[in-house]
Short mmCIF file of C-alpha atoms in Angstrom, two decimals:
data_model
loop_
_atom_site.label_atom_id
_atom_site.label_comp_id
_atom_site.label_asym_id
_atom_site.label_seq_id
_atom_site.Cartn_x
_atom_site.Cartn_y
_atom_site.Cartn_z
CA MET A 1 -0.83 -44.16 -25.73
CA ILE A 2 -4.20 -43.81 -24.53
CA ASP A 3 -3.21 -44.31 -20.79
CA MET A 4 -0.52 -41.90 -21.48
CA MET A 5 -2.77 -39.19 -22.73
CA ARG A 6 -5.27 -39.77 -20.01
CA ARG A 7 -2.59 -39.35 -17.44
CA THR A 8 -1.11 -36.23 -19.25
CA LEU A 9 -4.65 -34.68 -19.30
CA VAL A 10 -5.08 -35.39 -15.64
CA ALA A 11 -1.67 -33.70 -14.70
CA LEU A 12 -2.93 -30.51 -17.01
CA ALA A 13 -6.20 -30.52 -14.94
CA LEU A 14 -4.24 -30.60 -11.73
CA PHE A 15 -2.31 -27.50 -12.60
CA ALA A 16 -5.40 -25.81 -13.79
CA VAL A 17 -6.88 -25.99 -10.40
CA PRO A 18 -6.43 -22.39 -8.86
CA ILE A 19 -4.13 -22.44 -5.67
CA ALA A 20 -5.45 -20.02 -2.86
CA ALA A 21 -2.50 -17.54 -2.38
CA ALA A 22 -1.38 -17.10 1.21
CA ALA A 23 -3.17 -14.20 2.82
CA GLN A 24 -1.12 -10.95 3.20
CA LEU A 25 -1.71 -7.71 4.84
CA ASN A 26 -0.17 -4.52 4.01
CA MET A 27 0.74 -2.53 7.16
CA TYR A 28 1.51 0.97 7.17
CA CYS A 29 3.83 1.63 10.28
CA SER A 30 4.66 5.16 11.58
CA SER A 31 6.75 4.14 14.49
CA PRO A 32 10.20 5.19 14.00
CA ASN A 33 11.14 2.01 15.66
CA THR A 34 11.83 -0.75 12.94
CA ALA A 35 12.25 -3.51 15.37
CA TRP A 36 8.83 -2.63 16.62
CA CYS A 37 7.07 -2.43 13.29
CA GLN A 38 8.80 -5.87 12.35
CA GLY A 39 7.72 -7.20 15.62
CA MET A 40 4.13 -6.50 15.11
CA ALA A 41 4.25 -8.17 11.66
CA VAL A 42 5.78 -11.26 12.86
CA GLY A 43 3.66 -11.45 15.90
CA PHE A 44 0.46 -11.17 13.86
CA GLU A 45 1.84 -13.65 11.47
CA LYS A 46 2.40 -16.25 14.34
CA ALA A 47 -0.91 -15.62 15.87
CA THR A 48 -3.03 -15.83 12.43
CA GLY A 49 -0.83 -17.15 9.67
CA THR A 50 -1.25 -13.84 7.66
CA LYS A 51 1.98 -12.57 6.28
CA VAL A 52 2.55 -8.81 6.81
CA ALA A 53 4.60 -6.47 4.44
CA VAL A 54 5.56 -3.57 6.39
CA ILE A 55 5.85 -0.02 4.86
CA GLN A 56 7.44 2.56 7.37
CA LYS A 57 7.19 6.39 7.22
CA ALA A 58 6.80 9.30 9.76
CA THR A 59 3.34 9.99 10.64
CA GLY A 60 2.99 13.14 8.52
CA GLU A 61 4.37 11.69 5.48
CA MET A 62 1.92 8.54 5.86
CA LEU A 63 -0.92 10.56 5.75
CA ALA A 64 0.13 12.27 2.80
CA GLN A 65 0.66 8.88 1.22
CA ILE A 66 -2.76 7.57 2.19
CA LYS A 67 -4.30 10.69 0.88
CA ALA A 68 -2.48 10.45 -2.40
CA GLU A 69 -3.62 6.69 -2.77
CA ARG A 70 -7.11 7.45 -1.67
CA ALA A 71 -8.52 6.36 -5.23
CA ASN A 72 -6.60 3.25 -5.32
CA PRO A 73 -5.56 2.24 -1.66
CA LYS A 74 -2.24 0.15 -1.14
CA GLY A 75 -2.52 -0.38 2.58
CA ASP A 76 -4.61 -2.32 4.52
CA VAL A 77 -3.96 -0.90 8.06
CA TRP A 78 -2.20 2.10 9.57
CA TRP A 79 -0.52 1.31 12.81
CA ALA A 80 1.50 3.83 15.30
CA GLY A 81 1.70 7.48 15.14
CA ALA A 82 0.04 10.23 16.91
CA SER A 83 -3.74 10.25 16.80
CA ASP A 84 -4.17 13.77 15.39
CA ASN A 85 -3.05 12.69 12.07
CA TYR A 86 -5.33 9.81 12.33
CA MET A 87 -8.31 12.14 13.38
CA GLN A 88 -7.80 14.26 10.25
CA ALA A 89 -7.56 10.96 8.22
CA ALA A 90 -10.92 9.97 9.77
CA GLU A 91 -12.68 13.30 9.15
CA GLU A 92 -11.41 13.07 5.52
CA GLY A 93 -13.07 9.64 4.85
CA LEU A 94 -9.63 8.00 4.76
CA LEU A 95 -10.45 5.29 7.29
CA GLU A 96 -13.12 2.57 7.66
CA GLU A 97 -15.32 2.44 10.75
CA TYR A 98 -14.78 -0.63 12.97
CA ARG A 99 -14.97 -0.86 16.78
CA SER A 100 -13.01 -3.75 18.17
CA ALA A 101 -14.58 -5.57 20.96
CA ASN A 102 -11.17 -5.25 22.43
CA VAL A 103 -11.43 -1.53 23.05
CA ASP A 104 -13.28 -2.33 26.27
CA GLN A 105 -10.03 -3.65 27.63
CA LEU A 106 -8.52 -0.11 27.44
CA TYR A 107 -7.70 2.59 29.77
CA ASP A 108 -10.41 5.47 29.57
CA TRP A 109 -8.02 7.81 28.03
CA ALA A 110 -7.26 5.61 25.05
CA LYS A 111 -11.12 4.61 24.64
CA ARG A 112 -11.58 8.49 23.99
CA ILE A 113 -10.27 8.16 20.51
CA SER A 114 -12.32 5.52 19.43
CA ASP A 115 -15.43 7.64 20.57
CA LEU A 116 -14.17 10.71 19.27
CA SER A 117 -13.34 9.27 15.79
CA LYS A 118 -16.73 7.52 15.37
CA ASN A 119 -14.95 4.21 15.93
CA ARG A 120 -12.50 4.82 12.96
CA VAL A 121 -9.51 4.75 15.38
CA ALA A 122 -8.23 2.97 18.23
CA GLY A 123 -5.59 3.56 20.68
CA VAL A 124 -2.46 1.10 20.98
CA TYR A 125 -0.01 2.95 23.29
CA GLY A 126 0.41 6.58 24.77
CA GLY A 127 3.14 8.79 24.50
CA ILE A 128 3.96 12.07 26.44
CA ILE A 129 5.74 15.13 24.70
CA ALA A 130 8.97 15.80 26.53
CA LEU A 131 12.47 17.35 25.76
CA GLY A 132 15.68 15.00 25.89
CA TYR A 133 19.19 16.26 26.82
CA ASN A 134 22.64 14.85 26.66
CA THR A 135 24.02 15.05 30.19
CA GLU A 136 27.70 15.09 29.10
CA PHE A 137 27.20 17.65 26.32
CA MET A 138 25.40 20.00 28.71
CA ALA A 139 28.11 19.62 31.26
CA LYS A 140 30.84 20.03 28.95
CA LYS A 141 29.41 23.32 27.47
CA LYS A 142 28.28 24.46 31.00
CA LEU A 143 24.49 24.81 29.76
CA PRO A 144 21.71 25.11 32.19
CA VAL A 145 19.11 22.28 32.41
CA PRO A 146 15.67 23.66 31.26
CA LYS A 147 12.77 23.18 33.49
CA CYS A 148 10.06 24.87 31.69
CA TRP A 149 9.11 25.56 27.89
CA LYS A 150 10.11 29.19 28.41
CA ASP A 151 13.78 28.40 29.19
CA LEU A 152 14.33 27.54 25.61
CA VAL A 153 14.72 31.12 24.55
CA ASN A 154 17.91 31.35 26.90
CA PRO A 155 20.48 32.68 24.37
CA ALA A 156 22.99 30.08 25.90
CA TYR A 157 21.26 27.45 23.69
CA LYS A 158 22.14 29.23 20.40
CA GLY A 159 22.50 26.49 17.87
CA GLU A 160 22.10 23.78 20.39
CA ILE A 161 18.48 22.95 20.18
CA MET A 162 16.90 20.68 17.33
CA LEU A 163 12.96 20.31 17.01
CA GLY A 164 10.80 18.59 14.44
CA ASN A 165 9.02 19.67 11.33
CA PRO A 166 5.20 19.39 12.24
CA ASN A 167 4.45 19.16 8.65
CA SER A 168 6.00 15.77 8.64
CA SER A 169 6.54 14.71 12.11
CA GLY A 170 3.48 13.69 14.48
CA THR A 171 5.63 14.28 17.44
CA ALA A 172 6.32 17.69 16.37
CA TYR A 173 2.87 18.53 15.72
CA LEU A 174 1.98 17.22 19.10
CA MET A 175 4.37 19.86 20.27
CA LEU A 176 2.99 22.64 18.27
CA ALA A 177 -0.63 21.83 19.44
CA THR A 178 0.75 21.37 22.96
CA LEU A 179 2.26 24.89 23.20
CA VAL A 180 -0.99 26.57 21.41
CA GLN A 181 -3.04 24.84 24.19
CA VAL A 182 -0.57 26.11 27.16
CA PHE A 183 -0.07 29.61 25.75
CA GLY A 184 -2.85 30.49 23.48
CA GLU A 185 -2.06 30.59 19.98
CA ASP A 186 -0.41 34.06 19.22
CA GLU A 187 1.64 33.79 22.48
CA ALA A 188 2.84 30.29 21.31
CA PHE A 189 3.89 31.35 17.84
CA LYS A 190 5.60 34.32 19.39
CA TYR A 191 7.33 31.95 21.80
CA LEU A 192 8.36 29.70 18.84
CA ALA A 193 9.79 32.60 16.94
CA GLU A 194 12.16 33.45 19.82
CA VAL A 195 13.13 29.72 20.49
CA ASN A 196 13.98 29.68 16.61
CA ARG A 197 16.98 31.68 17.20
CA ASN A 198 18.47 28.77 19.24
CA VAL A 199 17.36 26.13 16.63
CA SER A 200 19.96 24.37 14.50
CA GLN A 201 17.56 22.23 12.48
CA TYR A 202 13.96 21.08 12.06
CA ALA A 203 14.00 17.37 11.49
CA ARG A 204 11.48 15.60 9.27
CA SER A 205 10.88 12.76 11.58
CA GLY A 206 10.09 12.65 15.41
CA ILE A 207 12.96 10.52 16.19
CA GLY A 208 15.48 12.94 14.58
CA PRO A 209 16.07 15.37 17.31
CA MET A 210 16.47 12.56 19.87
CA THR A 211 19.06 10.78 17.78
CA ALA A 212 20.91 13.71 17.46
CA VAL A 213 21.00 14.32 21.40
CA THR A 214 22.01 10.54 21.89
CA ARG A 215 24.97 11.03 19.48
CA GLY A 216 26.04 14.26 21.15
CA GLU A 217 25.30 16.25 18.11
CA SER A 218 22.98 18.49 19.92
CA ALA A 219 22.37 19.39 23.32
CA LEU A 220 18.76 19.15 23.55
CA GLY A 221 15.62 18.28 21.39
CA SER A 222 12.01 17.68 21.27
CA THR A 223 10.69 14.08 21.56
CA VAL A 224 8.44 11.88 23.61
CA LEU A 225 9.25 10.62 27.04
CA HIS A 226 9.57 6.91 26.17
CA GLY A 227 12.00 8.23 23.27
CA VAL A 228 14.18 9.23 26.21
CA ILE A 229 13.76 6.28 28.36
CA ASN A 230 14.81 3.95 25.51
CA GLU A 231 17.94 5.48 25.11
CA ILE A 232 18.75 5.51 28.99
CA VAL A 233 18.12 1.72 28.93
CA ARG A 234 20.37 1.36 25.98
CA GLY A 235 23.23 2.92 28.39
CA PHE A 236 23.20 6.57 26.73
CA PRO A 237 23.91 9.79 28.81
CA VAL A 238 20.55 11.37 28.48
CA GLU A 239 17.54 12.42 30.46
CA PRO A 240 14.42 13.89 30.08
CA VAL A 241 12.40 17.19 30.97
CA LEU A 242 8.73 17.38 31.33
CA PRO A 243 8.28 21.13 31.06
CA CYS A 244 6.73 22.89 34.24
CA GLU A 245 3.67 24.66 32.37
CA GLY A 246 2.39 21.04 31.42
CA VAL A 247 2.75 18.66 28.56
CA GLY A 248 0.38 17.26 25.94
CA TYR A 249 0.17 13.61 25.32
CA GLU A 250 -0.25 11.65 21.97
CA ILE A 251 -2.44 8.32 21.88
CA GLY A 252 -0.64 6.05 19.07
CA SER A 253 -3.31 4.41 17.11
CA VAL A 254 -4.16 1.98 14.52
CA ALA A 255 -7.00 2.11 11.92
CA ILE A 256 -8.10 0.26 8.70
CA ILE A 257 -7.61 2.15 5.55
CA LYS A 258 -10.69 3.02 3.60
CA GLY A 259 -10.94 0.63 0.44
CA THR A 260 -8.85 -2.14 1.80
CA ARG A 261 -8.83 -5.31 -0.07
CA ASN A 262 -8.16 -7.29 2.79
CA ALA A 263 -11.08 -6.16 5.26
CA ASP A 264 -11.16 -9.45 7.36
CA ALA A 265 -7.40 -9.64 7.81
CA ALA A 266 -7.47 -5.89 8.72
CA LYS A 267 -10.14 -6.20 11.38
CA LYS A 268 -8.30 -9.17 12.94
CA PHE A 269 -5.08 -6.84 13.04
CA VAL A 270 -6.87 -4.20 14.80
CA ASP A 271 -8.28 -6.67 17.25
CA TRP A 272 -5.02 -8.23 17.73
CA SER A 273 -3.12 -5.25 18.16
CA LEU A 274 -5.25 -4.26 21.25
CA THR A 275 -4.41 -7.26 23.21
CA PRO A 276 -1.78 -7.83 25.83
CA GLU A 277 0.05 -10.00 23.69
CA ALA A 278 0.51 -7.48 20.84
CA GLN A 279 0.93 -4.67 23.05
CA LYS A 280 3.93 -6.51 25.19
CA ILE A 281 5.88 -6.76 21.99
CA GLY A 282 6.86 -2.99 22.10
CA LEU A 283 8.31 -3.56 25.63
CA ASP A 284 10.12 -6.78 24.43
CA VAL A 285 11.98 -4.48 21.70
CA LYS A 286 12.67 -1.99 24.55
CA GLU A 287 10.10 0.53 23.30
CA TYR A 288 8.92 2.05 26.60
CA ALA A 289 5.57 3.72 25.42
CA ILE A 290 2.61 3.27 27.65
CA PRO A 291 0.53 0.15 26.67
CA THR A 292 -3.16 1.22 26.31
CA ASN A 293 -4.59 -2.42 27.47
CA ARG A 294 -5.18 -2.42 31.23
CA SER A 295 -3.88 -6.06 31.71
CA VAL A 296 -0.20 -5.31 30.31
CA PRO A 297 1.96 -4.79 33.47
CA LEU A 298 3.88 -1.68 33.39
CA PRO A 299 7.70 -2.21 33.80
CA PRO A 300 9.37 0.27 36.23
CA GLN A 301 10.46 2.46 33.28
CA VAL A 302 7.14 3.40 32.08
CA PRO A 303 5.06 5.81 34.22
CA LYS A 304 1.31 5.82 34.49
CA LEU A 305 -0.16 8.49 32.43
CA THR A 306 -2.12 9.76 35.26
CA ASP A 307 1.19 10.22 37.34
CA ILE A 308 2.17 13.15 34.53
CA LYS A 309 1.27 16.60 34.80
CA VAL A 310 -0.48 16.67 31.37
CA ILE A 311 -2.94 19.04 29.90
CA ASP A 312 -6.45 18.29 28.85
CA TYR A 313 -5.29 17.89 25.28
CA ASP A 314 -8.08 18.67 22.81
CA PHE A 315 -7.83 15.88 20.43
CA ALA A 316 -11.10 16.59 18.60
CA LYS A 317 -9.99 20.07 17.87
CA TYR A 318 -6.29 19.44 17.01
CA GLY A 319 -6.93 16.63 15.12
CA ALA A 320 -9.47 18.32 12.96
CA ALA A 321 -8.38 19.10 9.19
CA ASP A 322 -9.10 22.78 9.41
CA THR A 323 -7.31 23.24 12.60
CA ARG A 324 -4.15 21.34 11.45
CA LYS A 325 -4.06 23.01 7.90
CA ARG A 326 -4.27 26.50 9.73
CA LEU A 327 -1.57 25.75 12.29
CA LEU A 328 0.68 24.11 9.92
CA GLU A 329 0.41 26.76 7.43
CA ARG A 330 1.04 29.37 10.02
CA TRP A 331 4.23 27.26 11.32
CA GLU A 332 5.70 27.24 7.82
CA LYS A 333 5.03 30.77 7.31
CA ASP A 334 5.67 32.53 10.79
CA ILE A 335 8.61 30.03 11.89
CA ASN A 336 10.02 27.95 9.04
CA SER A 337 10.70 30.79 7.08
CA LEU A 338 12.62 32.72 9.40
CA PRO A 339 16.34 32.96 9.38
CA ARG A 340 18.36 30.75 12.25
#
């Protein structure tokens, strides 16, 4: 009886020993490509043994969520999506300061974001604002292929253009900020009001317009260049347009959310996300954004940023909270409220 009691007590003591829970990271992902989000989660787990839970939302919506959770953060890292949103988050104190040693491996145009954000944001890919059109749809309706931004005011495109909503879509805000820098603010809004007559819908996500174009539901739409390339590789009858006046570009980013409960794992994720191994994952899932790490070989589908007529995009100004707030409010008042 005594031996049995001893064995029972030993067993209970063993059960009482705390078992360390497996490390887990909550990743907020703002890429519209689910395979890319999941690929990053799986890749990081393989590299470190840390399990990753993925929450996926458009960039603007994710910024709103992070702001709403400020007092009790649920996420640890935020990955993908245009840096303008990240710059606002950094300015508003929503991101931790951390400069990975791997930033030194990046192209100079990507390093800018780390410097401008005071090491609260790092660049993981580049994306060039563009238009995409369906070649079969355009031919069937005998529509001209636009060459410049100003071509979109052509009455022939009535109801045939889909754009994004910059309040929820980082890509759409990139387009808005690009047009303001190309034409000047007042002229840009005058132009957008004219284009509005031809717009069928403002999609909530950046991928929405290109999805409609790919399906033949819309003639042309706003997107990023790799969004068109992705669909060409998949065999769809689409082509890109890089408007003649010049195009802006995004730096898809990564950052640690302020107040993370998993700071060590979050820092490891940022470090890993800047490596060639992590950045090749996008190319492996046929997401042809421009890797920021100089050591990643570029496939023929991916252009060098320096080969494109890009504007000198002002990330500091157009990522600032006051500028973003003013432009988004003006877009809502002057454009989204107009009849179509």
